[in-house]
PDB file of C-alpha atoms in Angstrom:
ATOM      1  CA  GLU A   1      18.686 -10.170  -8.475  1.00 82.00           C
ATOM      2  CA  ASN A   2      19.169  -6.822 -10.216  1.00 90.00           C
ATOM      3  CA  MET A   3      18.306  -4.363  -7.464  1.00 90.00           C
ATOM      4  CA  GLU A   4      21.803  -2.865  -7.278  1.00 94.00           C
ATOM      5  CA  ASP A   5      21.861  -2.264 -11.042  1.00 96.00           C
ATOM      6  CA  PHE A   6      18.421  -0.596 -10.925  1.00 93.00           C
ATOM      7  CA  LEU A   7      19.485   1.621  -8.026  1.00 95.00           C
ATOM      8  CA  ARG A   8      22.681   2.698  -9.790  1.00 96.00           C
ATOM      9  CA  ARG A   9      20.683   3.554 -12.928  1.00 96.00           C
ATOM     10  CA  TYR A  10      18.140   5.569 -10.935  1.00 95.00           C
ATOM     11  CA  LEU A  11      20.858   7.654  -9.317  1.00 95.00           C
ATOM     12  CA  ARG A  12      22.690   8.199 -12.637  1.00 96.00           C
ATOM     13  CA  ALA A  13      19.379   9.470 -14.022  1.00 96.00           C
ATOM     14  CA  GLY A  14      19.129  11.967 -11.156  1.00 96.00           C
ATOM     15  CA  ILE A  15      16.518  10.061  -9.166  1.00 95.00           C
ATOM     16  CA  THR A  16      17.504  10.421  -5.509  1.00 95.00           C
ATOM     17  CA  SER A  17      14.538   8.669  -3.880  1.00 93.00           C
ATOM     18  CA  VAL A  18      12.408   5.706  -4.947  1.00 93.00           C
ATOM     19  CA  ILE A  19       9.287   4.205  -3.466  1.00 91.00           C
ATOM     20  CA  ASP A  20       8.004   0.636  -3.736  1.00 92.00           C
ATOM     21  CA  VAL A  21       4.318   0.521  -2.830  1.00 91.00           C
ATOM     22  CA  GLY A  22       4.055  -3.247  -2.947  1.00 91.00           C
ATOM     23  CA  ALA A  23       7.190  -4.926  -1.651  1.00 94.00           C
ATOM     24  CA  THR A  24       7.761  -8.279   0.002  1.00 96.00           C
ATOM     25  CA  TYR A  25       9.510  -9.186   3.233  1.00 96.00           C
ATOM     26  CA  ASN A  26      12.505 -10.349   1.187  1.00 95.00           C
ATOM     27  CA  PHE A  27      12.705  -6.942  -0.550  1.00 94.00           C
ATOM     28  CA  LEU A  28      12.486  -5.150   2.801  1.00 95.00           C
ATOM     29  CA  GLU A  29      15.429  -7.222   4.042  1.00 94.00           C
ATOM     30  CA  LEU A  30      17.394  -6.685   0.804  1.00 93.00           C
ATOM     31  CA  ARG A  31      16.887  -2.933   1.114  1.00 94.00           C
ATOM     32  CA  LYS A  32      19.110  -2.919   4.215  1.00 93.00           C
ATOM     33  CA  LYS A  33      22.062  -3.917   2.008  1.00 93.00           C
ATOM     34  CA  PHE A  34      21.766  -0.638   0.068  1.00 94.00           C
ATOM     35  CA  ALA A  35      20.987   1.789   2.889  1.00 92.00           C
ATOM     36  CA  GLY A  36      23.482   4.649   2.971  1.00 91.00           C
ATOM     37  CA  LYS A  37      25.388   3.523  -0.114  1.00 94.00           C
ATOM     38  CA  ASP A  38      26.635   6.395  -2.261  1.00 94.00           C
ATOM     39  CA  PHE A  39      25.499   4.657  -5.470  1.00 94.00           C
ATOM     40  CA  ALA A  40      21.897   4.186  -4.348  1.00 95.00           C
ATOM     41  CA  PRO A  41      18.952   6.552  -3.967  1.00 96.00           C
ATOM     42  CA  ASN A  42      16.928   6.602  -0.765  1.00 95.00           C
ATOM     43  CA  ILE A  43      14.563   3.614  -0.783  1.00 95.00           C
ATOM     44  CA  PHE A  44      11.108   3.718   0.802  1.00 96.00           C
ATOM     45  CA  MET A  45       8.960   0.582   0.888  1.00 96.00           C
ATOM     46  CA  THR A  46       5.748  -0.896   2.142  1.00 96.00           C
ATOM     47  CA  GLY A  47       5.591  -4.471   3.212  1.00 96.00           C
ATOM     48  CA  PRO A  48       3.174  -6.853   1.514  1.00 97.00           C
ATOM     49  CA  LEU A  49      -0.185  -5.285   0.684  1.00 97.00           C
ATOM     50  CA  LEU A  50      -3.013  -5.946   3.120  1.00 98.00           C
ATOM     51  CA  THR A  51      -5.894  -7.095   0.967  1.00 96.00           C
ATOM     52  CA  THR A  52      -9.297  -8.718   0.809  1.00 90.00           C
ATOM     53  CA  THR A  53      -8.143 -11.124  -1.914  1.00 91.00           C
ATOM     54  CA  VAL A  54      -4.892 -12.765  -2.970  1.00 93.00           C
ATOM     55  CA  PRO A  55      -4.622 -13.705  -6.652  1.00 93.00           C
ATOM     56  CA  ALA A  56      -3.860 -17.412  -7.134  1.00 92.00           C
ATOM     57  CA  PRO A  57      -0.299 -17.004  -8.509  1.00 93.00           C
ATOM     58  CA  TYR A  58       0.707 -15.121  -5.336  1.00 92.00           C
ATOM     59  CA  ARG A  59      -0.552 -17.646  -2.779  1.00 93.00           C
ATOM     60  CA  ASP A  60       1.858 -19.573  -0.590  1.00 92.00           C
ATOM     61  CA  LEU A  61       4.945 -17.567  -1.580  1.00 95.00           C
ATOM     62  CA  LYS A  62       5.894 -16.914   2.055  1.00 93.00           C
ATOM     63  CA  ASN A  63       8.467 -14.044   2.252  1.00 94.00           C
ATOM     64  CA  ASP A  64       8.200 -13.449  -1.503  1.00 94.00           C
ATOM     65  CA  SER A  65       4.463 -12.741  -1.360  1.00 94.00           C
ATOM     66  CA  PRO A  66       3.400  -9.163  -2.100  1.00 95.00           C
ATOM     67  CA  PHE A  67       0.026  -9.792  -0.372  1.00 97.00           C
ATOM     68  CA  ILE A  68      -1.383 -10.630   3.055  1.00 97.00           C
ATOM     69  CA  LEU A  69      -5.038 -11.612   3.249  1.00 96.00           C
ATOM     70  CA  VAL A  70      -6.961  -9.729   5.948  1.00 97.00           C
ATOM     71  CA  THR A  71     -10.664 -10.287   6.446  1.00 95.00           C
ATOM     72  CA  SER A  72     -11.043  -9.253  10.080  1.00 97.00           C
ATOM     73  CA  ILE A  73      -9.814  -6.591  12.469  1.00 98.00           C
ATOM     74  CA  GLU A  74      -7.797  -9.233  14.335  1.00 98.00           C
ATOM     75  CA  GLU A  75      -6.070 -10.377  11.133  1.00 97.00           C
ATOM     76  CA  ALA A  76      -5.320  -6.773  10.221  1.00 97.00           C
ATOM     77  CA  LYS A  77      -3.676  -6.046  13.574  1.00 97.00           C
ATOM     78  CA  LYS A  78      -1.680  -9.281  13.377  1.00 97.00           C
ATOM     79  CA  ALA A  79      -0.481  -8.440   9.836  1.00 97.00           C
ATOM     80  CA  ILE A  80       0.666  -4.979  10.892  1.00 98.00           C
ATOM     81  CA  ALA A  81       2.492  -6.371  13.928  1.00 97.00           C
ATOM     82  CA  GLU A  82       4.223  -8.868  11.637  1.00 96.00           C
ATOM     83  CA  GLN A  83       5.259  -6.088   9.256  1.00 96.00           C
ATOM     84  CA  LEU A  84       6.681  -3.923  12.024  1.00 97.00           C
ATOM     85  CA  ALA A  85       9.518  -6.416  12.516  1.00 95.00           C
ATOM     86  CA  HIS A  86      10.607  -5.746   8.916  1.00 96.00           C
ATOM     87  CA  LYS A  87      10.539  -1.947   9.350  1.00 96.00           C
ATOM     88  CA  PRO A  88       8.360  -0.818   6.421  1.00 97.00           C
ATOM     89  CA  ASP A  89       8.157   2.905   5.780  1.00 97.00           C
ATOM     90  CA  PHE A  90       4.365   2.715   5.528  1.00 96.00           C
ATOM     91  CA  ILE A  91       1.502   0.233   5.215  1.00 98.00           C
ATOM     92  CA  LYS A  92      -0.386  -0.336   1.983  1.00 98.00           C
ATOM     93  CA  VAL A  93      -3.911  -1.624   1.509  1.00 98.00           C
ATOM     94  CA  TRP A  94      -5.133  -3.149  -1.729  1.00 97.00           C
ATOM     95  CA  TYR A  95      -8.823  -2.226  -1.367  1.00 96.00           C
ATOM     96  CA  ILE A  96     -10.282  -4.700  -3.847  1.00 92.00           C
ATOM     97  CA  VAL A  97     -13.998  -5.394  -3.723  1.00 90.00           C
ATOM     98  CA  ASP A  98     -16.452  -7.672  -5.486  1.00 86.00           C
ATOM     99  CA  SER A  99     -17.213  -6.032  -8.837  1.00 83.00           C
ATOM    100  CA  GLN A 100     -20.690  -7.594  -8.817  1.00 88.00           C
ATOM    101  CA  ASN A 101     -21.528  -6.072  -5.443  1.00 91.00           C
ATOM    102  CA  VAL A 102     -19.251  -3.071  -4.966  1.00 89.00           C
ATOM    103  CA  GLU A 103     -21.241  -1.234  -2.317  1.00 93.00           C
ATOM    104  CA  GLU A 104     -21.873  -4.206  -0.022  1.00 94.00           C
ATOM    105  CA  SER A 105     -18.320  -5.563  -0.177  1.00 93.00           C
ATOM    106  CA  ALA A 106     -16.737  -2.107   0.161  1.00 94.00           C
ATOM    107  CA  LYS A 107     -18.795  -1.342   3.258  1.00 95.00           C
ATOM    108  CA  LYS A 108     -18.140  -4.802   4.702  1.00 95.00           C
ATOM    109  CA  PHE A 109     -14.363  -4.147   4.599  1.00 96.00           C
ATOM    110  CA  GLU A 110     -14.670  -0.598   5.996  1.00 97.00           C
ATOM    111  CA  PRO A 111     -14.293  -1.553   9.702  1.00 98.00           C
ATOM    112  CA  VAL A 112     -11.203  -3.613   8.864  1.00 98.00           C
ATOM    113  CA  PHE A 113      -9.780  -0.738   6.830  1.00 98.00           C
ATOM    114  CA  LYS A 114     -10.434   1.691   9.678  1.00 98.00           C
ATOM    115  CA  ALA A 115      -8.612  -0.640  12.085  1.00 98.00           C
ATOM    116  CA  ILE A 116      -5.645  -0.839   9.678  1.00 98.00           C
ATOM    117  CA  VAL A 117      -5.390   2.955   9.617  1.00 98.00           C
ATOM    118  CA  GLU A 118      -5.709   3.252  13.394  1.00 98.00           C
ATOM    119  CA  GLU A 119      -3.122   0.536  14.076  1.00 98.00           C
ATOM    120  CA  SER A 120      -0.724   1.937  11.477  1.00 98.00           C
ATOM    121  CA  HIS A 121      -1.005   5.493  12.769  1.00 98.00           C
ATOM    122  CA  LYS A 122      -0.573   4.218  16.334  1.00 98.00           C
ATOM    123  CA  ASN A 123       2.782   2.828  15.147  1.00 97.00           C
ATOM    124  CA  ASN A 124       3.714   6.073  13.326  1.00 98.00           C
ATOM    125  CA  LEU A 125       3.196   4.601   9.874  1.00 98.00           C
ATOM    126  CA  LYS A 126       1.226   6.274   7.135  1.00 98.00           C
ATOM    127  CA  VAL A 127      -1.251   4.272   5.044  1.00 98.00           C
ATOM    128  CA  ALA A 128      -1.168   4.096   1.245  1.00 97.00           C
ATOM    129  CA  VAL A 129      -4.215   2.693  -0.510  1.00 98.00           C
ATOM    130  CA  HIS A 130      -4.976   1.201  -3.895  1.00 96.00           C
ATOM    131  CA  ALA A 131      -8.635   2.205  -4.171  1.00 95.00           C
ATOM    132  CA  THR A 132      -9.541   2.866  -7.779  1.00 93.00           C
ATOM    133  CA  GLN A 133     -13.312   2.749  -7.383  1.00 94.00           C
ATOM    134  CA  LYS A 134     -15.024   5.962  -6.331  1.00 94.00           C
ATOM    135  CA  LEU A 135     -16.692   4.321  -3.339  1.00 95.00           C
ATOM    136  CA  THR A 136     -13.531   2.606  -2.030  1.00 96.00           C
ATOM    137  CA  ALA A 137     -11.529   5.807  -2.464  1.00 97.00           C
ATOM    138  CA  GLU A 138     -14.162   7.782  -0.544  1.00 97.00           C
ATOM    139  CA  ILE A 139     -14.195   5.193   2.267  1.00 97.00           C
ATOM    140  CA  ALA A 140     -10.391   5.202   2.388  1.00 98.00           C
ATOM    141  CA  VAL A 141     -10.127   8.990   2.627  1.00 98.00           C
ATOM    142  CA  ARG A 142     -12.977   9.282   5.130  1.00 97.00           C
ATOM    143  CA  ASN A 143     -11.226   6.736   7.376  1.00 98.00           C
ATOM    144  CA  GLY A 144      -7.795   8.357   7.345  1.00 98.00           C
ATOM    145  CA  ALA A 145      -5.842   7.136   4.302  1.00 98.00           C
ATOM    146  CA  ASP A 146      -2.717   9.219   3.875  1.00 98.00           C
ATOM    147  CA  LEU A 147      -2.031   8.419   0.216  1.00 96.00           C
ATOM    148  CA  LEU A 148      -4.122   7.173  -2.697  1.00 97.00           C
ATOM    149  CA  VAL A 149      -1.675   5.525  -5.085  1.00 94.00           C
ATOM    150  CA  HIS A 150      -3.902   5.681  -8.177  1.00 91.00           C
ATOM    151  CA  SER A 151      -6.695   7.782  -9.551  1.00 91.00           C
ATOM    152  CA  VAL A 152     -10.362   6.871  -9.312  1.00 93.00           C
ATOM    153  CA  GLU A 153     -11.203   4.999 -12.509  1.00 91.00           C
ATOM    154  CA  ASP A 154     -14.899   4.176 -12.490  1.00 91.00           C
ATOM    155  CA  ALA A 155     -16.494   7.613 -12.143  1.00 93.00           C
ATOM    156  CA  PRO A 156     -15.651  11.302 -11.987  1.00 93.00           C
ATOM    157  CA  VAL A 157     -14.791  12.499  -8.502  1.00 91.00           C
ATOM    158  CA  SER A 158     -16.965  15.157  -6.951  1.00 94.00           C
ATOM    159  CA  ASP A 159     -15.975  18.520  -5.570  1.00 97.00           C
ATOM    160  CA  GLU A 160     -16.973  17.162  -2.150  1.00 96.00           C
ATOM    161  CA  PHE A 161     -14.455  14.327  -2.509  1.00 96.00           C
ATOM    162  CA  VAL A 162     -11.662  16.752  -3.402  1.00 96.00           C
ATOM    163  CA  LYS A 163     -12.649  18.928  -0.448  1.00 98.00           C
ATOM    164  CA  MET A 164     -12.593  15.905   1.875  1.00 97.00           C
ATOM    165  CA  MET A 165      -9.102  14.967   0.594  1.00 97.00           C
ATOM    166  CA  LYS A 166      -7.894  18.480   1.318  1.00 97.00           C
ATOM    167  CA  GLU A 167      -9.448  18.511   4.790  1.00 97.00           C
ATOM    168  CA  LYS A 168      -7.993  15.098   5.645  1.00 97.00           C
ATOM    169  CA  GLY A 169      -4.596  15.891   4.123  1.00 97.00           C
ATOM    170  CA  THR A 170      -4.766  12.906   1.777  1.00 97.00           C
ATOM    171  CA  VAL A 171      -2.296  12.932  -1.109  1.00 96.00           C
ATOM    172  CA  ILE A 172      -3.020  11.332  -4.463  1.00 93.00           C
ATOM    173  CA  SER A 173      -0.344   9.908  -6.725  1.00 90.00           C
ATOM    174  CA  PRO A 174      -2.172   9.418 -10.009  1.00 82.00           C
ATOM    175  CA  THR A 175      -1.193   6.678 -12.404  1.00 72.00           C
ATOM    176  CA  LEU A 176      -0.908   8.023 -15.919  1.00 63.00           C
ATOM    177  CA  THR A 177      -1.740   5.595 -18.709  1.00 55.00           C
TER     178      THR A 177
END
């Protein structure tokens, strides 16, 4: 409802580009209305986040859902194909794992994550990842993530992890709290 007002305020504040790393199909469509307008910054968006879990309040929202559940390689490819029609600027993964069994659930999702990266890159889209656990962040970087959208929260990162990020060209956008 207030997107135009927000965009005008961003530009008045000197912000010439904005990024939404968790949009919906409706937001992607709404973005078209503001493309090229002199009162709006450049807008970059993902589509709905590809994820291993969808919180209850976000289920069954159709084009207003910020999440798409993917539990298999086939579902991941289908979700990316669906997003392509809406022209996202990149794909985002919400790499959420079972907190009671981090290692097992993180490794179980790894082949699906790898397929998401491969399919996205095949379609010239970079992959942003919410992976705040050390293990999920390491798996994401090792398998080609282009951007980590938050810092690792559960443990210090190692020099080897930083080296791997540099070698892979992975960018991190830390969240300051």
